[in-house]
Each structure stands twice: as C-alpha cells, then as structure tokens.
Short mmCIF file of C-alpha atoms in Angstrom, two decimals:
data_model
loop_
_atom_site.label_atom_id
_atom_site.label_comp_id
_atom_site.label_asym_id
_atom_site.label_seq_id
_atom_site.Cartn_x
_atom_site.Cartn_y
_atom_site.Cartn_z
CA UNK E 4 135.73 182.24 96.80
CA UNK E 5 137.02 178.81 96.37
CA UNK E 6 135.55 175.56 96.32
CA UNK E 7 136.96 172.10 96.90
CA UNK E 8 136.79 168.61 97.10
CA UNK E 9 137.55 165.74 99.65
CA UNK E 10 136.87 162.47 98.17
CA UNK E 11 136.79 160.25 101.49
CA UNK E 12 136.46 161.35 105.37
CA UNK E 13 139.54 160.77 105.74
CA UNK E 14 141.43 163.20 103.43
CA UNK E 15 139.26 166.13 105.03
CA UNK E 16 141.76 168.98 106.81
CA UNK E 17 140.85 170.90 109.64
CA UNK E 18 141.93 173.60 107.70
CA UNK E 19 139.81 172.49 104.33
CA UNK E 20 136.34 172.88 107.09
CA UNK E 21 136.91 175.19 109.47
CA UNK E 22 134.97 178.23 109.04
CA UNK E 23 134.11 176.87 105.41
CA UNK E 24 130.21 175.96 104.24
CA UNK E 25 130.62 172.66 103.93
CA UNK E 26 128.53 170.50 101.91
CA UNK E 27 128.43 166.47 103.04
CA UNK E 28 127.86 163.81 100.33
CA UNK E 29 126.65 160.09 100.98
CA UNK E 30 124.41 159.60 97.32
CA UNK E 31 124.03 156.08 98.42
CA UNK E 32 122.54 156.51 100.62
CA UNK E 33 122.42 158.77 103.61
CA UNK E 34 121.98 162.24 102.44
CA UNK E 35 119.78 160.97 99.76
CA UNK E 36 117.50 159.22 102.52
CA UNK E 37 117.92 162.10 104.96
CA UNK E 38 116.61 164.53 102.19
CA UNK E 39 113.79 161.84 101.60
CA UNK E 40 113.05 162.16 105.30
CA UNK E 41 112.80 165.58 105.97
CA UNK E 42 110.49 166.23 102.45
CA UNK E 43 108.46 163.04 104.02
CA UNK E 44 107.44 165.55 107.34
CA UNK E 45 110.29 163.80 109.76
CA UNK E 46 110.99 166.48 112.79
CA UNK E 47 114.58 165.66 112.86
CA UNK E 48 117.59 163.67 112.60
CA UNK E 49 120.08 162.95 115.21
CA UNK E 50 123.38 161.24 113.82
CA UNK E 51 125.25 159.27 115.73
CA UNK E 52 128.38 156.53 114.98
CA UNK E 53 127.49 153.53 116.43
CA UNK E 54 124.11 151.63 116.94
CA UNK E 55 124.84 151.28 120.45
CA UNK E 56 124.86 155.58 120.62
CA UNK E 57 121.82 155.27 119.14
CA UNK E 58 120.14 152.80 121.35
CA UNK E 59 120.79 154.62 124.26
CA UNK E 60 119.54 158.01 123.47
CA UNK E 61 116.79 156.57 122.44
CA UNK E 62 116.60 155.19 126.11
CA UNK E 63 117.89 158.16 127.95
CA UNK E 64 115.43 160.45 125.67
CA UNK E 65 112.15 158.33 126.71
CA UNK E 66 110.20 159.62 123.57
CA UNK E 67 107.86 157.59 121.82
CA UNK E 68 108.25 160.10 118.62
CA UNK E 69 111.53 158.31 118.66
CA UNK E 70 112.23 155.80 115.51
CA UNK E 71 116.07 154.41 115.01
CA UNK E 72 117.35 154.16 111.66
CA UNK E 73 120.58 153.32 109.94
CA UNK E 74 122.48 150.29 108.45
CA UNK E 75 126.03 147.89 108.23
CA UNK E 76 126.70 146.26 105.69
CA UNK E 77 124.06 148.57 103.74
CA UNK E 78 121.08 146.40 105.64
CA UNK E 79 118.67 147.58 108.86
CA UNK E 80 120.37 147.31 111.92
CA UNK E 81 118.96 144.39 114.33
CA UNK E 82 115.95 145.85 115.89
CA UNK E 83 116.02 149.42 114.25
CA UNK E 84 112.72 150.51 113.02
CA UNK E 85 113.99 151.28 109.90
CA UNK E 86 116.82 150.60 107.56
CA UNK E 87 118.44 153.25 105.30
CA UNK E 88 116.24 153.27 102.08
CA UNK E 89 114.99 156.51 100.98
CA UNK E 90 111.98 154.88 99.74
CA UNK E 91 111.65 153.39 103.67
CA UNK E 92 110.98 156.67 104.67
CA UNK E 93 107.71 157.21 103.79
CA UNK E 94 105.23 159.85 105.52
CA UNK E 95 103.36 156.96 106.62
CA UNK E 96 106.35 156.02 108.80
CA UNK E 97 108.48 159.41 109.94
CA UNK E 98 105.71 162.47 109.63
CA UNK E 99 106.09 163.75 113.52
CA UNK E 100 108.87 161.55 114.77
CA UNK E 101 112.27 161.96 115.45
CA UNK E 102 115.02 159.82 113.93
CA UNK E 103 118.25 158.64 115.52
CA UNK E 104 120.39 157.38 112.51
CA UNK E 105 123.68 156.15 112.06
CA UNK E 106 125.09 154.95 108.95
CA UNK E 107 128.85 153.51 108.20
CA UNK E 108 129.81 156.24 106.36
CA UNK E 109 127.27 159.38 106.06
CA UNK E 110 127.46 159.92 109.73
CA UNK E 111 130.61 159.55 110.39
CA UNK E 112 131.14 162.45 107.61
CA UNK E 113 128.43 164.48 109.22
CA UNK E 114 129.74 164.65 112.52
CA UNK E 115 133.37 165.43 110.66
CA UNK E 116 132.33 168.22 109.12
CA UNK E 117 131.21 169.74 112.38
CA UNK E 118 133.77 172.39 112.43
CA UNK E 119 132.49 174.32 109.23
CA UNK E 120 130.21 177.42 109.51
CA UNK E 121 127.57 176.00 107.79
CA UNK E 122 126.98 172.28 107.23
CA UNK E 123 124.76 171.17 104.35
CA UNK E 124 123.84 168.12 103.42
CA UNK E 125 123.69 166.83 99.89
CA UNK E 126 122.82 164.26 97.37
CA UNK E 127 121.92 164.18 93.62
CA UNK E 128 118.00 164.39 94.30
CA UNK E 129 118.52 167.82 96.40
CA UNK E 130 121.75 169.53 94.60
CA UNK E 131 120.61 172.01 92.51
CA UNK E 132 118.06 173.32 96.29
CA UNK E 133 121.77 173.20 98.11
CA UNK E 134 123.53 175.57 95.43
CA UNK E 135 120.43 177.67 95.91
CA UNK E 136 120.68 177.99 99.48
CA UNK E 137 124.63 178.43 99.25
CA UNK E 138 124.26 181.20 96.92
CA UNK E 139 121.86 183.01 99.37
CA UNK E 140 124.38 182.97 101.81
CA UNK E 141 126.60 185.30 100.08
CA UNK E 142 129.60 184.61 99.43
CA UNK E 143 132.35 182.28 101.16
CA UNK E 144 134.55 179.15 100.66
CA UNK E 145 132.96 175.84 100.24
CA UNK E 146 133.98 172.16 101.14
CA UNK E 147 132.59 169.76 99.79
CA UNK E 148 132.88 166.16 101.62
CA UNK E 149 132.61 163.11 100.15
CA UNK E 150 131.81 160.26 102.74
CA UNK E 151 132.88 157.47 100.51
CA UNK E 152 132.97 153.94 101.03
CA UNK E 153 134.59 152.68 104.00
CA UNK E 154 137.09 155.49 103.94
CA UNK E 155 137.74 154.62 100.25
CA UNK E 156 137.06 156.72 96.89
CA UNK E 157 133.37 156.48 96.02
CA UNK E 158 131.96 157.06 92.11
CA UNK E 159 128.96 157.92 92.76
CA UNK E 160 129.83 161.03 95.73
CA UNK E 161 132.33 162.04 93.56
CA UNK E 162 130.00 162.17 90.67
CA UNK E 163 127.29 164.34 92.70
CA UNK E 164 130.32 166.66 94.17
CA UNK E 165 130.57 167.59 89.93
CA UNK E 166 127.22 168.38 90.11
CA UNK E 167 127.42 170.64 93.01
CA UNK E 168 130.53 172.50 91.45
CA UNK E 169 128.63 172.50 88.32
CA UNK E 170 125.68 174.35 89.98
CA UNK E 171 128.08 176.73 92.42
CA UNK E 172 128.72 177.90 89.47
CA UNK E 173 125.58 178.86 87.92
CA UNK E 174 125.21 180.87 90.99
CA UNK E 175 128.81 183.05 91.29
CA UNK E 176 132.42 183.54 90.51
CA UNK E 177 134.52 180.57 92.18
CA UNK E 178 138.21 179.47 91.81
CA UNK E 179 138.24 175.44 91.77
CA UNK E 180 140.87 173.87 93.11
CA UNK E 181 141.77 170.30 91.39
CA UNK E 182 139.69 168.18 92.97
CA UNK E 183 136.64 170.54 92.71
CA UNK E 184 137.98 170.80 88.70
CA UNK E 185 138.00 167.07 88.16
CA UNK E 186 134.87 166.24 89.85
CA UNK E 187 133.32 168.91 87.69
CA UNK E 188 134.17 167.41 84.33
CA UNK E 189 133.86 163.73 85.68
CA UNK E 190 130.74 165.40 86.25
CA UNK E 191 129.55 166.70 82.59
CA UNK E 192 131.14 163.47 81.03
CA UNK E 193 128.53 161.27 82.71
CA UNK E 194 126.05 163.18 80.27
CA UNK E 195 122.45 161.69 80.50
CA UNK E 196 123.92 158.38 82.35
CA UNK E 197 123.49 159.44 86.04
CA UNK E 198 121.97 156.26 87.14
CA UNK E 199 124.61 153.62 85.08
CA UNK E 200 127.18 155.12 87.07
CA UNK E 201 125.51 154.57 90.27
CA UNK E 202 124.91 151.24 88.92
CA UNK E 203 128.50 151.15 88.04
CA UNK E 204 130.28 151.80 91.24
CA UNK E 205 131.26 149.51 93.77
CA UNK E 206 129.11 150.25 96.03
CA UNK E 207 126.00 150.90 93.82
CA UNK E 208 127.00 147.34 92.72
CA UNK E 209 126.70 145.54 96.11
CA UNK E 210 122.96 147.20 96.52
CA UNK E 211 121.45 145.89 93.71
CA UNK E 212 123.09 142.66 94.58
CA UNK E 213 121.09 142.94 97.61
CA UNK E 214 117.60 143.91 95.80
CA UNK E 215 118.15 147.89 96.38
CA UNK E 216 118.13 148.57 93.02
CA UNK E 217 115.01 150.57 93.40
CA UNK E 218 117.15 153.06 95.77
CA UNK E 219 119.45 153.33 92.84
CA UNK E 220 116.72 154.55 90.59
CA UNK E 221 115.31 156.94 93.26
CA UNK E 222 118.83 158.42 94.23
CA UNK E 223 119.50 159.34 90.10
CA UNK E 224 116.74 161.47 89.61
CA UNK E 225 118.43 165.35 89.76
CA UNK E 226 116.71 167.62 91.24
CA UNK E 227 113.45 166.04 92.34
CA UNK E 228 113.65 167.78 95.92
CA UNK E 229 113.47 171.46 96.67
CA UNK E 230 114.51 169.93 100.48
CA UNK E 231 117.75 171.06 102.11
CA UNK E 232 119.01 169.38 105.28
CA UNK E 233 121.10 171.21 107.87
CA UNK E 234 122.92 170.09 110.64
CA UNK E 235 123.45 172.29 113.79
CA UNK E 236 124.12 171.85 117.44
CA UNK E 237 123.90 167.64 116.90
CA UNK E 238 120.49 168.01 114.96
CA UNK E 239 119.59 167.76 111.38
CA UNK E 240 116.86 170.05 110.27
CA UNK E 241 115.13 171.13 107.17
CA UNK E 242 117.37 175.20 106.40
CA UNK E 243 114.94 177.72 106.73
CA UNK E 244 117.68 180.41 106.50
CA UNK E 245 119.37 182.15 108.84
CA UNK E 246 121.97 178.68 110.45
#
C-alpha cells in the first residue's frame, strides 16, 4: 500500500486517483466547515463550482430545506445564506437542511477527486476519525489531495496531509512516496505550533486580515471531531461504512 501527496488540484493524475481512496484537503476552510456541518446535524452537501450552479439547483430543486453556502475572495457570496465559516454553521442554522456549497478551491478539488474509489474528506479537526475509517477499509492505495490556494502550494493543506500520513501510519504498513515523506516530517516539525502555521501561511494570513481569525483557532484544534464526510454520487454525507 502506498500513499501520496498532491499539493494543488492541479498536479493531481488520473492515474494518482483512479481507483485510489482519496482523501481531499481544504484546512481553510472547506473540509474543516463541511466537517463542522455535518457534526452540526446538516442532511447534506451538494458541491458545485460556480455560484451560478448553485443558484439554480437551488431553483430547479424547489426545497425550502435548501440553504446556499460558499465564498470568493474567502467572503459570503452575494445573497448566499451563509458564508464559509465553520463557526457559521451552527445547529441553529443547518440541523435538517440541505446545503449547496461552492468554494474557490475545496470544491473544485472535491469534484476532482471524483474518479477515486472512495472519496474522503479531511481537515485537521477530523484527521485522526479519517485514518480510522481508512484503516477499516482494509487495505489499498491512498491519495491524498491538497486543494491549495488558487491552484498554488498551500501551508496549511500540506501541513494537515503530514498529519494524515502520520496517522495512516499508526494504523498499517505503507510505502510513502516523496511527497507523502515530506509532508510527514513538515508535519512532526510543526511540533505543538499547529495554529502559528495556519497563522503563518498566505492564506491563513489574508483571513485574519479579514477578522476570521476565530476560524483559524477553530480549524487548529486536532482531533476535536469524530465526523467523517463522504462524497458519493454528487452528495456529501456523514460515512457510515460500507461507500
């Protein structure tokens, strides 16, 4: 069994998904707020590219369960109902509806990944519950997919794609190849300092410039949900075994 890396959408193969379980990263913020979703009693997710996708399903669907959610430029979307905070997504807000989200960059890398066997979705607040869930599956190669920034190298997915390898690895006998290898020890030499290097990236940067620090702090804590999101057949659901 192997695991590897891809950094940005972009540098994902057809041959690096296909048939793979593939694990899809956007730390700040999608997966994180998808996660925060799901745990807050959301139905499911729908990802879509572009808002005008979104508004029209909503439309063709005709259900008022129905809330829209996503961001550009890392702020709500003209008349969405919500933005793409984790701490939006409150039970207060989702419990019982459906979402229709698109993000720049998680669901683009959602929607890429749609060629793997399995398609997780991950984030540092919900790792350690994905490696779980991989290991139950019993064996196979894994992709993990960074969605980046813009279709450039992001710290912070790169940093949580360590911390999947790291916990892979608690779980069974893998062969990483380099990128899987680096991201691992970028990984262990971030220590105790999850949330400075959130706060350090680029990205991470530009949202506390815009007053979501908060989501920073939320989207460092390891490990605080047991939730695992899976998408299948266009839908994102809590795994309950068996995709």
């Amino acid at each position: 069994m192997e695991i590897d890396v891809f950094p940005t959408i972009g540098s994902a193969t057809d041959e690096g998904l296909n048939g793979k379980i593939a694990l899809v990263v956007d730390t700040l913020r999608a997966t994180t707020t998808i996660a925060a979703a799901l745990e807050a009693g959301c139905l499911e997710i729908i990802p879509v590219i572009t808002p005008e996708e979104a508004i029209e399903m909503r439309e063709r669907l005709g259900d008022d369960r129905v809330l829209l959610g996503g961001e550009r430029g890392a702020v709500k979307i003209p008349g969405f109902d919500l933005g793409n905070s984790p701490l939006e997504y409150t039970p207060e807000m989702v419990q019982g509806k459906r979402i229709i989200m698109t993000t720049t960059n998680g669901t683009r890398a959602i929607r890429k990944a749609s060629s793997a066997r399995v398609v997780l979705l991950a984030a540092l607040i919900n790792a350690p519950a994905v490696a779980e869930v991989v290991a139950g599956m019993g064996g196979g190669d894994v992709t993990i997919l960074c969605a980046g920034t813009r279709d450039r190298f992001s710290l912070e997915d790169f940093l949580t794609a360590g911390l999947l390898v790291s916990e892979l690895e608690k779980k069974g006998q893998y062969i990483l190849r380099d990128g899987a290898l680096v991201a691992r020890e970028f990984y262990r030499s971030a220590g105790t300092d999850i949330l400075k290097v959130l706060q350090q990236s680029l990205h991470g940067a530009q949202l506390v410039e815009l007053g979501f620090g908060p989501d920073l702090e939320y989207s460092s804590r390891v490990g605080i949900l047991k939730v695992v999101p899976v998408y299948n057949g266009g839908l994102i659901k809590r795994y309950s075994g068996g995709e």
